XYZ file of C-alpha atoms in Angstrom:
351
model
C 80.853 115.509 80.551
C 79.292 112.022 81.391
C 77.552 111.817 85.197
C 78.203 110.156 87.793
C 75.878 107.944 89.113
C 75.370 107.756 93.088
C 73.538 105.444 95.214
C 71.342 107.148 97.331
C 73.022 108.308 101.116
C 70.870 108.129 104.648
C 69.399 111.855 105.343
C 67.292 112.483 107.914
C 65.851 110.728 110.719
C 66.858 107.120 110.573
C 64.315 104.732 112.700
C 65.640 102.468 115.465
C 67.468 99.320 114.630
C 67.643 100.416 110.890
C 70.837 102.328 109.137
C 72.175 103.424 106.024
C 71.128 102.732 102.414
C 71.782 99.405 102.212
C 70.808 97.753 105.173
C 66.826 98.064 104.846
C 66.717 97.896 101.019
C 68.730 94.006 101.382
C 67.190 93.048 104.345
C 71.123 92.959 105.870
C 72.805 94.509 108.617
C 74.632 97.799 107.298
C 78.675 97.108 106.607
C 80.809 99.168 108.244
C 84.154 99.070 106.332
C 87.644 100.917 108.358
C 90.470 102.435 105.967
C 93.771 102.100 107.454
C 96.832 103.510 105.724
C 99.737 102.152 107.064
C 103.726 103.349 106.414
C 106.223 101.556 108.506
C 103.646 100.890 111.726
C 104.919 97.460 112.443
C 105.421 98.231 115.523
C 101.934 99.242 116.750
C 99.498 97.323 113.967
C 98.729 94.478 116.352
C 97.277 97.263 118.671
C 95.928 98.704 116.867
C 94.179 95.637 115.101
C 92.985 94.562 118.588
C 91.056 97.699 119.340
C 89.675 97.673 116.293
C 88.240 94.924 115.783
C 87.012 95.042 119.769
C 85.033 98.012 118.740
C 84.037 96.850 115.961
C 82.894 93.631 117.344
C 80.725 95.723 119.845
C 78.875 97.982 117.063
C 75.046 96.885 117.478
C 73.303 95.418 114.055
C 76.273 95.733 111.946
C 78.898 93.996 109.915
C 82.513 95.129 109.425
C 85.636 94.966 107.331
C 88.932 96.665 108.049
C 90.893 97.806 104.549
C 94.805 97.674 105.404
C 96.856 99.685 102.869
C 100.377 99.031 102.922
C 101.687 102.098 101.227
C 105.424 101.075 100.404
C 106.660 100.083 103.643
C 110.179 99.596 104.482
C 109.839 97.570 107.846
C 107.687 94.327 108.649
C 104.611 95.874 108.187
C 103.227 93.736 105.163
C 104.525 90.809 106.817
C 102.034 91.486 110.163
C 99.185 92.382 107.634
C 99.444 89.198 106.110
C 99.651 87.294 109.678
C 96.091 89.175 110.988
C 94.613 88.943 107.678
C 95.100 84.700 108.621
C 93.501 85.188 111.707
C 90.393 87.362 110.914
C 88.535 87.149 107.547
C 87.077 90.638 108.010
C 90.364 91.782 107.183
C 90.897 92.991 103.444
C 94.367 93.741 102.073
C 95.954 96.534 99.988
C 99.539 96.801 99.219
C 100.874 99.814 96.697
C 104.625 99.293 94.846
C 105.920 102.333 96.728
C 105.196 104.757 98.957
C 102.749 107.256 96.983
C 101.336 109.263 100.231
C 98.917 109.391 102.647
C 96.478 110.467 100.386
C 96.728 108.403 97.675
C 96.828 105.205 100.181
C 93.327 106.264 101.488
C 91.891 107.011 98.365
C 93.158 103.212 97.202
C 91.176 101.987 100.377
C 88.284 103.648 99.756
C 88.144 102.184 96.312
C 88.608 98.621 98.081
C 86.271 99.181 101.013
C 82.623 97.469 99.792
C 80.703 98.948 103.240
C 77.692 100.952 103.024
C 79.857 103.642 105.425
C 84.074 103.754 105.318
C 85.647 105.331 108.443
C 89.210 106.968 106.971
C 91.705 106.896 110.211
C 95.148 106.208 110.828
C 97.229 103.127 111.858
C 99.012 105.145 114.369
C 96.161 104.776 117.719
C 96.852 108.455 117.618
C 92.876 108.735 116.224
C 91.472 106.097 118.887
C 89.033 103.435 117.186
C 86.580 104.072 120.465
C 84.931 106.818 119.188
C 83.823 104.943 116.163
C 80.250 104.417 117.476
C 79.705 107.696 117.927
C 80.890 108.377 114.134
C 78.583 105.458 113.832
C 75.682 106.660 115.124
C 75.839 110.165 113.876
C 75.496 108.661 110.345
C 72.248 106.162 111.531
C 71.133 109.775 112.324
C 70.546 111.188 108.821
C 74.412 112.734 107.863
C 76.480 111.826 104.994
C 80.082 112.953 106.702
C 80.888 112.829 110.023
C 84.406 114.141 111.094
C 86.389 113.982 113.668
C 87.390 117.126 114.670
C 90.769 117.819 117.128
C 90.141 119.618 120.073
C 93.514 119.011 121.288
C 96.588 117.005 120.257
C 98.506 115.637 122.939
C 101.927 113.868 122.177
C 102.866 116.410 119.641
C 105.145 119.092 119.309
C 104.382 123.190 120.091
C 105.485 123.686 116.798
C 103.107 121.331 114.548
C 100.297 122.586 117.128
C 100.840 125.768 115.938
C 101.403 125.343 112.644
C 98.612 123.280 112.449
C 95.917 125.736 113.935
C 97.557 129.125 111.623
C 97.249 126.488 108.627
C 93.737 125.350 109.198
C 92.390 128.876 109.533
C 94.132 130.375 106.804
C 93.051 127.725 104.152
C 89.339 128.054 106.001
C 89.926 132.086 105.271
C 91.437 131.678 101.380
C 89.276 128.168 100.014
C 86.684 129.032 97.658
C 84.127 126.316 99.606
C 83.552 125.860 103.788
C 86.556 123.855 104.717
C 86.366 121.832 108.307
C 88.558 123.231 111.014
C 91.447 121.053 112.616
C 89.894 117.635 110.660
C 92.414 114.911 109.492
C 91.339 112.468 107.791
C 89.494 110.796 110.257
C 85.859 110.528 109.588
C 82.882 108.483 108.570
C 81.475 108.276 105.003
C 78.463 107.393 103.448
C 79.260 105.366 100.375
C 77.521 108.034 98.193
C 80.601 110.211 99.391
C 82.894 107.318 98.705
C 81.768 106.713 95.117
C 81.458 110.502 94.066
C 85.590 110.967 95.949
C 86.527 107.607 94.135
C 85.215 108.802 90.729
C 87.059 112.228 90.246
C 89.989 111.769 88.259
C 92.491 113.594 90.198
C 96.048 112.731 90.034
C 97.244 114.702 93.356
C 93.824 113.856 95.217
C 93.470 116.280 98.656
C 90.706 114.355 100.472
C 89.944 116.549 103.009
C 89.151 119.408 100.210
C 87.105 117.408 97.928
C 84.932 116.371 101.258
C 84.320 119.964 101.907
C 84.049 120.297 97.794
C 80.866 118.214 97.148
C 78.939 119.830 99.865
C 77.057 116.636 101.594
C 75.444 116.999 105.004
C 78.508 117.153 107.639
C 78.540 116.759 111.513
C 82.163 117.081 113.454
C 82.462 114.926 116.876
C 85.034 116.148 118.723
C 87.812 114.353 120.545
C 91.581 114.554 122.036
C 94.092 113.317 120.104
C 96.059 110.770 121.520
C 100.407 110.393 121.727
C 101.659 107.158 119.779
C 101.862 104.538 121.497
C 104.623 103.243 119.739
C 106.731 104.087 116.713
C 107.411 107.652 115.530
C 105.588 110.075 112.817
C 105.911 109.492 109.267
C 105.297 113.003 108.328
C 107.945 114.683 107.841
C 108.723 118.555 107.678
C 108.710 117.967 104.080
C 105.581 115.529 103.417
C 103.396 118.388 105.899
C 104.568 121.241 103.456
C 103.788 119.888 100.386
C 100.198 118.583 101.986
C 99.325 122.020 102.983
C 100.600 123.157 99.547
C 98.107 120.714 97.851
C 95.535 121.854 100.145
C 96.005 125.645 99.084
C 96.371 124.873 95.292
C 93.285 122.446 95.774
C 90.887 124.833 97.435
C 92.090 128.206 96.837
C 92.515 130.780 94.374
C 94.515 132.781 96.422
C 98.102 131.330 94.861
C 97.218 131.508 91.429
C 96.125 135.493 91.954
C 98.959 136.824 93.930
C 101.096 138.100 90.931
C 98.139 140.128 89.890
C 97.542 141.308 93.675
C 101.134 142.352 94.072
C 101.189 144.273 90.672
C 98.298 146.387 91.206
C 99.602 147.349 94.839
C 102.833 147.878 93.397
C 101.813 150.163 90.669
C 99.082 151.724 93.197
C 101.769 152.389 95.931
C 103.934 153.711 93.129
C 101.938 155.983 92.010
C 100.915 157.340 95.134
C 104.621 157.785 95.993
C 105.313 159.896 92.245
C 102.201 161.957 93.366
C 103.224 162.781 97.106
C 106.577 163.763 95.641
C 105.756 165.054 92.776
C 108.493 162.484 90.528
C 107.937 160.798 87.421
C 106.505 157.264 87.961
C 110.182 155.410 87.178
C 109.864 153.198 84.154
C 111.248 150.297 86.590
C 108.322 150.565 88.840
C 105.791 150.343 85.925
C 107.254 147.828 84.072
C 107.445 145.657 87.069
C 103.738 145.916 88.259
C 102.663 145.496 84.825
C 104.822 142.406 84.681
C 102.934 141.485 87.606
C 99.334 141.768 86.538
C 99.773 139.865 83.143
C 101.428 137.001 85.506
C 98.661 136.978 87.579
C 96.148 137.463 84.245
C 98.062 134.262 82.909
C 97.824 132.265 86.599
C 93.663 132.912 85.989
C 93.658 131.122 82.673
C 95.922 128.622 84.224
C 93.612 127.794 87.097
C 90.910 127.426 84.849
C 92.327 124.919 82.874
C 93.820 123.134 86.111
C 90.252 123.009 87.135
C 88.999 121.586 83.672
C 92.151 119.147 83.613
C 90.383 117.812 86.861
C 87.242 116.505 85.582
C 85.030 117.427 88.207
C 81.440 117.760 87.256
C 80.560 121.804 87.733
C 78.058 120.557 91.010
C 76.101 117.700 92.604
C 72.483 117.748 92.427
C 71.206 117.008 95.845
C 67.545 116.348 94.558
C 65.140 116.627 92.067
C 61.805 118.362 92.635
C 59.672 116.098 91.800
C 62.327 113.307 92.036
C 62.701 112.082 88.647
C 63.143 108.169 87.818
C 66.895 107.084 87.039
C 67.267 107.756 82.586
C 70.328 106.945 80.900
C 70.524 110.232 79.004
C 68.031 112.811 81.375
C 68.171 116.902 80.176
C 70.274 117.522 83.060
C 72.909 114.401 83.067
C 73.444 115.669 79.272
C 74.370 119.041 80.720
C 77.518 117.502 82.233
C 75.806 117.511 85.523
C 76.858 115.199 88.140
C 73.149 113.495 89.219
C 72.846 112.491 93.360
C 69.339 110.728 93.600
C 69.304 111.644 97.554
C 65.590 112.208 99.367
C 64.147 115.504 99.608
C 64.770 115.459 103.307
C 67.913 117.626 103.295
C 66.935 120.824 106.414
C 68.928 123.289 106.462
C 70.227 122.007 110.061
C 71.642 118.706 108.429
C 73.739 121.198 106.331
């Protein structure tokens, strides 16, 4: 498998008045680019485009860009887009044919945004552009990710509170990697991030998992999430099933093992019943649990080649010790490996 190549990300310590990768190698100010997916918000974009760009305006030593991606709205939304995009060059334009999903709008932003770190948040004010310094500042500081993380969601209903908290922790409990609890999709990333997310050739990309997936340095900022100020959710009953279904296929085992689980209880609890009463095992009983295991037998092969269909590279390589000099064809790059040319300075704290 070829490698990716990846621009090296901040780590460690950053000195005053100097930020990410960029910004001292060019002699620039860092760019901050902002990643707005937008469905139908017409009625709060100019709001939301005034905070914005007030905070934005505000960051010390920095540039900015905001990334608008009109995912296949029905409703004026395009139509305001184009009006602030006349009235502010820093604003950048995106527009899809049709409504393809959250996901796949952010992950056509990211691929747009040129800033040496891309805040992901939504058009909605629900996530509120003042705590981008912070998110700001926590990457100046040395880390590659830094999420927002909900510590309470105000506006919304019991139920999707709920639902929301039981969901979070049981994908944390099933995914085969750490997976951030009660983080959207707001958060700050280092343009090493952005490349390696914008390179995997995933048809049904889940963000939030592949985040978690490549393992860079992460930091969560906490903060309240606010009602809408206008407009209603998007996300429908049906659009937050079949996320949290993507999530569990994307970072779990779990689904594809079940059959097998079930079979060997089944023919374990059978058993145990034929012993206690001293029956013959019934041929129904056997034939079912063995039914089960071979499905679950198949669902392993299956998730292996779902995970090979993918095209991720089998890890990033953080470092090098010594650090090696960029080669077009090095040992390891042959080895399908996916090759991060970060500095050494990763501690175990920025982890």
């Amino acid at each position: 498998m070829p490698s990716i190549p990846f621009p090296a990300a901040p780590q460690g310590p950053v000195p005053a008045g100097a930020s990410g990768a960029a910004g001292p190698a060019t002699g620039r100010p860092p760019l901050i680019s902002v990643v707005v997916p937008c469905f139908d918000e017409e009625a709060v974009l100019e709001r939301t485009h005034r905070r914005l760009t007030t905070v934005l305006g505000a960051l010390p030593d920095c540039a900015h860009e905001v990334v608008y991606v009109d995912d296949g709205s029905r409703d004026g939304t395009w139509r305001t887009l184009t009006s602030l995009s006349g009235g502010d060059p820093a604003v950048r334009l995106v527009r899809l044919t049709r409504n393809f999903g959250h996901q796949q709008a952010i992950l056509a932003g990211l691929r747009a945004a040129t800033g040496d770190a891309v805040i992901t948040m939504d058009a909605d004010l629900q996530d509120p552009p003042e705590l981008i310094p912070e998110l700001v500042e926590r990457w100046r500081a040395g880390w590659s990710v830094v999420s927002a993380r909900r510590t309470s969601r105000a506006g919304e209903s019991r139920f999707k509170v709920v639902t929301a908290h039981v969901y979070y922790r049981l994908l944390a409990a099933l995914a085969d990697q750490p997976v951030a609890l009660d983080t959207g999709d707001f958060r700050l990333l280092d343009r090493a991030v952005v490349r390696l997310l914008t390179e995997l050739p995933e048809g049904e990309p889940y963000l939030r998992g592949s985040v978690c997936w490549a393992g860079f340095p992460e930091v969560s900022v906490g903060y309240e999430r606010l009602p809408r100020p206008a407009g209603r959710s998007k996300y429908s009953l049906r659009k937050m099933a079949e996320l949290s279904r993507r999530g569990l296929v994307s970072c779990s085992p779990v689904p594809a093992r079940m059959p097998a689980v079930v079979g060997v209880a089944w023919l374990g609890g059978a058993a145990m019943t034929a012993a206690v009463r001293r029956h013959r095992l019934p041929l129904a009983a056997w034939t079912f649990g063995c039914e089960a295991v071979l499905l679950g037998l198949l669902g392993e092969y299956l998730r292996l080649v779902h995970r090979e269909l993918r095209g991720r590279p089998p890890y990033v390589l953080l470092e090098r010790h010594p650090p090696q000099p960029d080669e077009p064809a090095a040992p390891a790059e042959a080895a399908g490996e996916a090759v991060l040319p970060l500095p050494v300075a990763r501690t175990r704290a920025a982890r």
